[in-house]
Amino acid sequence: MNSLADRTAIVTGASKGIGAGIATALAAAGAAVVVNYRSDQLGADRVVRGITAAGGRALAVQGDVADAADVRMLFDTARTEFGPVDILVNNAGVVTFAPLTAISADDFHRMIGTNFWGTVQTTQALAAQDDIDGAAIVNVSTAGTLQFPAFGSLYVATKSAVEAFTIIAAKELGPRGIRVNGIAPGPSDTEGTRSSGFVGSDLESASVAATPLGRTGTPEDYGPLVAFLASDDARWITGDIILASGGQR
Ligand SMILES: NC(=O)c1ccc[n+]([C@@H]2O[C@H](COP(=O)([O-])OP(=O)(O)OC[C@H]3O[C@@H](n4cnc5c(N)ncnc54)[C@H](OP(=O)(O)O)[C@@H]3O)[C@@H](O)[C@H]2O)c1
């Protein structure tokens, strides 16, 4: 197992879904984990309980990544409770698929605010720490940036922005030993894709048929990959986006 002992991680949007799977995997590898959530305190508490029951360290912290004051508070709390933050996973995301003729300014601000600006703000907060000796950032994108699905114009554009930011941040922060990578998950079974109606739909059947490994992803599929990218085993990898989609592209 990749050792993350003595490391402090923030996973944004970890009250459920892919973020919960990542937080659980980082804690299992030894990191103290801040389980960030926006509205679902019960979900975040459940994730923390699962981690502590397994002998790990975790704390739920509310905060909207699109809000500058919340991001400052998130980092302040993490540093006070666990020490300097040297692992950051930007997973918080909002998704709306809609025809381009129907998307609104509200859709734009909601998705760009959380998916892109949230990632920028937390990266700035991590880099503002002058007492870290290197760090690893992992940004959660989507396989949609390779597939360009119809009705995903805004959502996929925000994630393409995240990927561009990932590559540029890796160049700017590399000299400080801060590695910045991304993962691009394929369609996965989460609260988000259940409430959107994807899970159980004809669209999901078509997606599974187009996936060489023949199933929909699960939150547990991504934790080990993120734990690897956060660990010293990935010390020579930065500015990369790793497709994790069961082969669907
Ligand atoms: N599921 C998929 O098929 C899939 C595929 C490719 C990529 N992704 C990406 O993977 C990530 C997770 O997706 P998911 O399906 O697991 O999502 P999900 O089940 O809908 O959960 C979203 C999480 O993000 C949090 N969140 C949303 N806006 C936030 C904000 N402004 N500040 C802080 N937290 C916020 C939510 O918090 P609360 O619930 O507490 O409000 C929740 O914990 C997203 O970035 C998504 O774009 C998902």
CSV table of C-alpha atoms and ligand atoms in Angstrom, one decimal:
chain,number,residue,atom,x,y,z
A,1,MET,CA,0.0,0.0,0.0
A,2,ASN,CA,1.2,3.6,-0.7
A,3,SER,CA,2.0,5.1,2.6
A,4,LEU,CA,0.4,8.5,3.4
A,5,ALA,CA,1.3,8.4,7.1
A,6,ASP,CA,1.9,11.9,8.6
A,7,ARG,CA,0.1,13.6,5.7
A,8,THR,CA,-2.9,15.9,5.9
A,9,ALA,CA,-5.5,15.7,3.1
A,10,ILE,CA,-8.5,17.8,2.2
A,11,VAL,CA,-11.1,16.1,-0.1
A,12,THR,CA,-13.7,18.5,-1.3
A,13,GLY,CA,-17.2,17.2,-1.8
A,14,ALA,CA,-16.6,14.1,0.2
A,15,SER,CA,-20.0,13.6,1.8
A,16,LYS,CA,-21.0,11.1,-0.8
A,17,GLY,CA,-20.1,9.5,-4.1
A,18,ILE,CA,-16.6,9.6,-5.6
A,19,GLY,CA,-15.3,12.0,-3.0
A,20,ALA,CA,-16.4,9.7,-0.1
A,21,GLY,CA,-14.5,6.8,-1.8
A,22,ILE,CA,-11.4,8.9,-2.2
A,23,ALA,CA,-11.5,10.2,1.4
A,24,THR,CA,-11.9,6.6,2.7
A,25,ALA,CA,-8.9,5.4,0.6
A,26,LEU,CA,-6.6,8.2,1.6
A,27,ALA,CA,-7.4,7.6,5.3
A,28,ALA,CA,-6.8,3.9,4.9
A,29,ALA,CA,-3.4,4.7,3.5
A,30,GLY,CA,-2.6,6.7,6.7
A,31,ALA,CA,-3.6,10.3,5.9
A,32,ALA,CA,-5.6,12.5,8.3
A,33,VAL,CA,-8.5,13.6,6.1
A,34,VAL,CA,-10.8,16.6,6.1
A,35,VAL,CA,-14.1,15.4,4.7
A,36,ASN,CA,-15.5,18.6,3.1
A,37,TYR,CA,-19.2,18.9,2.3
A,38,ARG,CA,-21.5,21.7,1.3
A,39,SER,CA,-25.0,20.7,2.6
A,40,ASP,CA,-25.0,17.0,3.5
A,41,GLN,CA,-23.7,16.9,7.1
A,42,LEU,CA,-25.2,13.5,7.8
A,43,GLY,CA,-23.4,12.1,4.8
A,44,ALA,CA,-20.1,13.6,5.8
A,45,ASP,CA,-20.5,12.4,9.4
A,46,ARG,CA,-21.2,8.9,8.0
A,47,VAL,CA,-17.9,9.0,6.0
A,48,VAL,CA,-16.0,10.2,9.0
A,49,ARG,CA,-17.5,7.5,11.2
A,50,GLY,CA,-16.5,4.8,8.6
A,51,ILE,CA,-12.9,6.1,8.6
A,52,THR,CA,-12.6,6.3,12.4
A,53,ALA,CA,-14.2,2.9,12.9
A,54,ALA,CA,-11.4,1.5,10.7
A,55,GLY,CA,-8.8,3.2,12.8
A,56,GLY,CA,-8.2,6.3,10.6
A,57,ARG,CA,-8.4,10.0,11.4
A,58,ALA,CA,-11.0,12.3,9.8
A,59,LEU,CA,-13.0,15.4,10.4
A,60,ALA,CA,-16.1,16.7,8.6
A,61,VAL,CA,-15.9,20.4,7.7
A,62,GLN,CA,-18.7,22.3,5.9
A,63,GLY,CA,-17.7,24.8,3.2
A,64,ASP,CA,-18.6,25.9,-0.3
A,65,VAL,CA,-15.5,25.7,-2.5
A,66,ALA,CA,-16.9,28.5,-4.6
A,67,ASP,CA,-16.8,30.9,-1.6
A,68,ALA,CA,-13.4,32.5,-0.7
A,69,ALA,CA,-14.1,32.8,3.0
A,70,ASP,CA,-15.2,29.2,3.2
A,71,VAL,CA,-12.1,28.0,1.5
A,72,ARG,CA,-9.9,30.0,4.0
A,73,MET,CA,-11.8,28.5,6.9
A,74,LEU,CA,-11.5,25.0,5.4
A,75,PHE,CA,-7.7,25.3,5.3
A,76,ASP,CA,-7.5,27.0,8.7
A,77,THR,CA,-9.5,24.2,10.3
A,78,ALA,CA,-7.5,21.5,8.6
A,79,ARG,CA,-4.2,23.1,9.7
A,80,THR,CA,-5.4,23.6,13.3
A,81,GLU,CA,-6.7,20.1,13.6
A,82,PHE,CA,-4.1,18.1,11.6
A,83,GLY,CA,-1.3,20.3,10.5
A,84,PRO,CA,-0.1,21.8,7.1
A,85,VAL,CA,-2.2,20.4,4.2
A,86,ASP,CA,0.0,18.5,1.7
A,87,ILE,CA,-2.7,16.5,-0.1
A,88,LEU,CA,-5.6,18.3,-1.9
A,89,VAL,CA,-8.3,16.5,-3.9
A,90,ASN,CA,-10.6,18.8,-5.8
A,91,ASN,CA,-13.6,16.5,-6.2
A,92,ALA,CA,-16.6,18.8,-5.5
A,93,GLY,CA,-18.6,19.1,-8.6
A,94,VAL,CA,-22.0,20.0,-9.9
A,95,VAL,CA,-23.4,18.6,-13.2
A,96,THR,CA,-26.2,19.6,-15.4
A,97,PHE,CA,-26.7,18.1,-18.8
A,98,ALA,CA,-28.9,20.3,-21.0
A,99,PRO,CA,-29.3,21.3,-24.7
A,100,LEU,CA,-27.1,24.3,-25.4
A,101,THR,CA,-30.2,26.3,-26.3
A,102,ALA,CA,-31.5,25.8,-22.8
A,103,ILE,CA,-28.5,26.6,-20.6
A,104,SER,CA,-28.7,29.7,-18.5
A,105,ALA,CA,-26.4,32.2,-16.8
A,106,ASP,CA,-27.3,30.5,-13.5
A,107,ASP,CA,-26.2,27.1,-14.9
A,108,PHE,CA,-22.9,28.8,-15.9
A,109,HIS,CA,-22.2,30.4,-12.6
A,110,ARG,CA,-23.1,27.3,-10.6
A,111,MET,CA,-20.9,25.0,-12.6
A,112,ILE,CA,-18.0,27.3,-13.3
A,113,GLY,CA,-18.1,28.5,-9.6
A,114,THR,CA,-17.8,25.0,-8.1
A,115,ASN,CA,-16.1,22.9,-10.8
A,116,PHE,CA,-13.5,25.5,-11.9
A,117,TRP,CA,-13.2,28.5,-9.6
A,118,GLY,CA,-13.4,26.2,-6.5
A,119,THR,CA,-10.4,24.3,-7.9
A,120,VAL,CA,-8.5,27.5,-8.4
A,121,GLN,CA,-9.3,28.8,-5.0
A,122,THR,CA,-8.3,25.7,-3.1
A,123,THR,CA,-5.1,25.4,-5.1
A,124,GLN,CA,-4.2,29.0,-4.2
A,125,ALA,CA,-4.9,28.2,-0.5
A,126,LEU,CA,-2.6,25.2,-0.6
A,127,ALA,CA,0.1,27.1,-2.4
A,128,ALA,CA,-0.2,30.0,0.1
A,129,GLN,CA,1.1,27.7,2.9
A,130,ASP,CA,4.8,28.4,3.3
A,131,ASP,CA,5.4,25.6,5.7
A,132,ILE,CA,4.9,22.6,3.4
A,133,ASP,CA,7.7,20.5,2.0
A,134,GLY,CA,6.1,19.5,-1.3
A,135,ALA,CA,2.5,18.4,-1.8
A,136,ALA,CA,0.2,16.6,-4.2
A,137,ILE,CA,-3.0,17.9,-5.7
A,138,VAL,CA,-5.4,15.7,-7.6
A,139,ASN,CA,-8.2,17.3,-9.6
A,140,VAL,CA,-11.3,15.3,-10.6
A,141,SER,CA,-12.2,15.9,-14.2
A,142,THR,CA,-14.4,13.6,-16.4
A,143,ALA,CA,-13.9,11.2,-19.3
A,144,GLY,CA,-16.3,13.6,-21.1
A,145,THR,CA,-13.3,15.8,-21.9
A,146,LEU,CA,-12.3,13.1,-24.5
A,147,GLN,CA,-15.9,12.2,-25.6
A,148,PHE,CA,-17.6,15.6,-25.9
A,149,PRO,CA,-21.1,14.3,-25.2
A,150,ALA,CA,-24.1,16.2,-26.6
A,151,PHE,CA,-25.8,18.2,-23.9
A,152,GLY,CA,-22.6,18.5,-21.9
A,153,SER,CA,-21.4,21.8,-23.3
A,154,LEU,CA,-21.2,23.7,-20.1
A,155,TYR,CA,-20.3,20.9,-17.7
A,156,VAL,CA,-17.5,19.4,-20.0
A,157,ALA,CA,-16.2,22.9,-20.7
A,158,THR,CA,-15.7,23.5,-17.0
A,159,LYS,CA,-13.9,20.3,-16.7
A,160,SER,CA,-11.7,21.0,-19.7
A,161,ALA,CA,-10.8,24.3,-17.9
A,162,VAL,CA,-9.9,22.2,-14.9
A,163,GLU,CA,-7.6,20.0,-17.0
A,164,ALA,CA,-5.9,23.1,-18.6
A,165,PHE,CA,-5.5,24.6,-15.1
A,166,THR,CA,-4.0,21.3,-13.8
A,167,ILE,CA,-1.3,21.3,-16.5
A,168,ILE,CA,-0.4,24.9,-16.0
A,169,ALA,CA,-0.5,24.7,-12.2
A,170,ALA,CA,1.9,21.7,-12.4
A,171,LYS,CA,4.4,24.0,-14.3
A,172,GLU,CA,4.1,26.9,-11.8
A,173,LEU,CA,4.2,24.8,-8.6
A,174,GLY,CA,6.6,22.1,-9.7
A,175,PRO,CA,9.7,24.0,-8.5
A,176,ARG,CA,8.2,23.9,-5.0
A,177,GLY,CA,7.7,20.1,-5.2
A,178,ILE,CA,4.0,20.5,-5.5
A,179,ARG,CA,2.7,17.9,-8.0
A,180,VAL,CA,-0.7,18.6,-9.7
A,181,ASN,CA,-2.5,15.8,-11.6
A,182,GLY,CA,-6.0,15.0,-12.6
A,183,ILE,CA,-8.2,11.9,-13.0
A,184,ALA,CA,-10.9,11.6,-15.6
A,185,PRO,CA,-13.6,9.2,-14.4
A,186,GLY,CA,-16.0,7.5,-16.6
A,187,PRO,CA,-19.8,7.2,-15.8
A,188,SER,CA,-20.1,6.0,-12.2
A,189,ASP,CA,-22.9,5.0,-9.9
A,190,THR,CA,-23.2,7.8,-7.3
A,191,GLU,CA,-25.9,9.8,-5.6
A,192,GLY,CA,-25.4,12.4,-8.3
A,193,THR,CA,-26.0,10.0,-11.2
A,194,ARG,CA,-28.9,8.3,-9.4
A,195,SER,CA,-30.7,11.6,-8.8
A,196,SER,CA,-30.1,12.6,-12.4
A,197,GLY,CA,-31.8,9.4,-13.6
A,198,PHE,CA,-28.6,8.1,-15.4
A,199,VAL,CA,-28.4,4.9,-13.2
A,200,GLY,CA,-30.9,2.4,-14.5
A,201,SER,CA,-31.5,4.2,-17.7
A,202,ASP,CA,-31.0,3.2,-21.4
A,203,LEU,CA,-28.2,5.7,-21.4
A,204,GLU,CA,-26.4,3.7,-18.7
A,205,SER,CA,-26.9,0.4,-20.7
A,206,ALA,CA,-25.4,2.1,-23.8
A,207,SER,CA,-22.5,3.4,-21.7
A,208,VAL,CA,-21.8,-0.1,-20.3
A,209,ALA,CA,-21.9,-1.5,-23.8
A,210,ALA,CA,-19.3,1.0,-24.8
A,211,THR,CA,-17.1,0.1,-21.8
A,212,PRO,CA,-14.5,-2.6,-22.4
A,213,LEU,CA,-14.6,-3.6,-18.8
A,214,GLY,CA,-18.3,-4.0,-19.1
A,215,ARG,CA,-19.8,-2.1,-16.1
A,216,THR,CA,-20.5,1.3,-14.6
A,217,GLY,CA,-17.8,2.7,-12.3
A,218,THR,CA,-18.2,2.9,-8.5
A,219,PRO,CA,-16.8,5.4,-6.0
A,220,GLU,CA,-14.5,2.7,-4.8
A,221,ASP,CA,-12.8,2.5,-8.2
A,222,TYR,CA,-11.0,5.9,-7.8
A,223,GLY,CA,-9.6,5.9,-4.2
A,224,PRO,CA,-6.6,3.6,-4.9
A,225,LEU,CA,-5.6,5.7,-8.0
A,226,VAL,CA,-5.8,9.0,-6.1
A,227,ALA,CA,-3.9,7.5,-3.1
A,228,PHE,CA,-1.2,6.4,-5.6
A,229,LEU,CA,-1.1,9.9,-7.2
A,230,ALA,CA,-0.9,11.5,-3.7
A,231,SER,CA,2.0,9.2,-2.6
A,232,ASP,CA,5.7,9.3,-3.2
A,233,ASP,CA,5.3,6.4,-5.5
A,234,ALA,CA,4.0,9.0,-8.1
A,235,ARG,CA,6.9,11.3,-7.4
A,236,TRP,CA,7.8,11.7,-11.1
A,237,ILE,CA,4.3,12.3,-12.3
A,238,THR,CA,2.9,15.8,-12.6
A,239,GLY,CA,0.7,17.7,-15.1
A,240,ASP,CA,-0.9,14.5,-16.2
A,241,ILE,CA,-4.6,13.5,-16.5
A,242,ILE,CA,-5.3,9.8,-16.0
A,243,LEU,CA,-8.3,8.3,-17.7
A,244,ALA,CA,-10.1,5.9,-15.3
A,245,SER,CA,-13.2,4.8,-17.2
A,246,GLY,CA,-12.9,1.0,-17.6
A,247,GLY,CA,-11.5,1.7,-21.1
A,248,GLN,CA,-14.4,3.8,-22.3
A,249,ARG,CA,-13.2,6.7,-24.4
B,1,LIG,N1,-20.5,10.2,-11.1
B,1,LIG,C1,-20.0,10.2,-12.4
B,1,LIG,O1,-20.5,9.5,-13.3
B,1,LIG,C2,-18.8,11.1,-12.7
B,1,LIG,C3,-18.1,10.9,-13.9
B,1,LIG,C4,-17.1,11.8,-14.2
B,1,LIG,C5,-16.7,12.7,-13.3
B,1,LIG,N2,-17.4,12.9,-12.1
B,1,LIG,C6,-17.0,14.0,-11.2
B,1,LIG,O2,-16.7,13.4,-10.0
B,1,LIG,C7,-17.0,14.3,-8.9
B,1,LIG,C8,-17.9,13.7,-7.9
B,1,LIG,O3,-19.1,13.2,-8.6
B,1,LIG,P1,-20.2,12.4,-7.9
B,1,LIG,O4,-21.0,11.8,-8.9
B,1,LIG,O5,-19.6,11.6,-6.8
B,1,LIG,O6,-21.1,13.6,-7.2
B,1,LIG,P2,-22.3,13.6,-6.2
B,1,LIG,O7,-22.7,12.2,-5.8
B,1,LIG,O8,-23.3,14.5,-6.8
B,1,LIG,O9,-21.6,14.4,-5.0
B,1,LIG,C9,-21.2,15.7,-5.1
B,1,LIG,C10,-20.4,16.1,-3.9
B,1,LIG,O10,-19.8,17.4,-4.2
B,1,LIG,C11,-20.2,18.2,-3.1
B,1,LIG,N3,-20.4,19.6,-3.6
B,1,LIG,C12,-21.1,20.1,-4.6
B,1,LIG,N4,-20.9,21.4,-4.7
B,1,LIG,C13,-20.0,21.8,-3.8
B,1,LIG,C14,-19.5,23.0,-3.4
B,1,LIG,N5,-19.7,24.2,-4.0
B,1,LIG,N6,-18.6,23.0,-2.3
B,1,LIG,C15,-18.3,21.9,-1.7
B,1,LIG,N7,-18.8,20.7,-2.0
B,1,LIG,C16,-19.7,20.7,-3.0
B,1,LIG,C17,-21.5,17.7,-2.6
B,1,LIG,O11,-21.7,18.1,-1.2
B,1,LIG,P3,-23.2,18.1,-0.5
B,1,LIG,O12,-23.9,16.9,-1.0
B,1,LIG,O13,-22.8,18.0,1.0
B,1,LIG,O14,-23.8,19.4,-0.8
B,1,LIG,C18,-21.2,16.2,-2.7
B,1,LIG,O15,-20.4,15.8,-1.6
B,1,LIG,C19,-17.5,15.6,-9.6
B,1,LIG,O16,-16.5,16.5,-9.8
B,1,LIG,C20,-18.0,15.0,-10.9
B,1,LIG,O17,-18.0,16.1,-11.9
B,1,LIG,C21,-18.5,12.1,-11.8
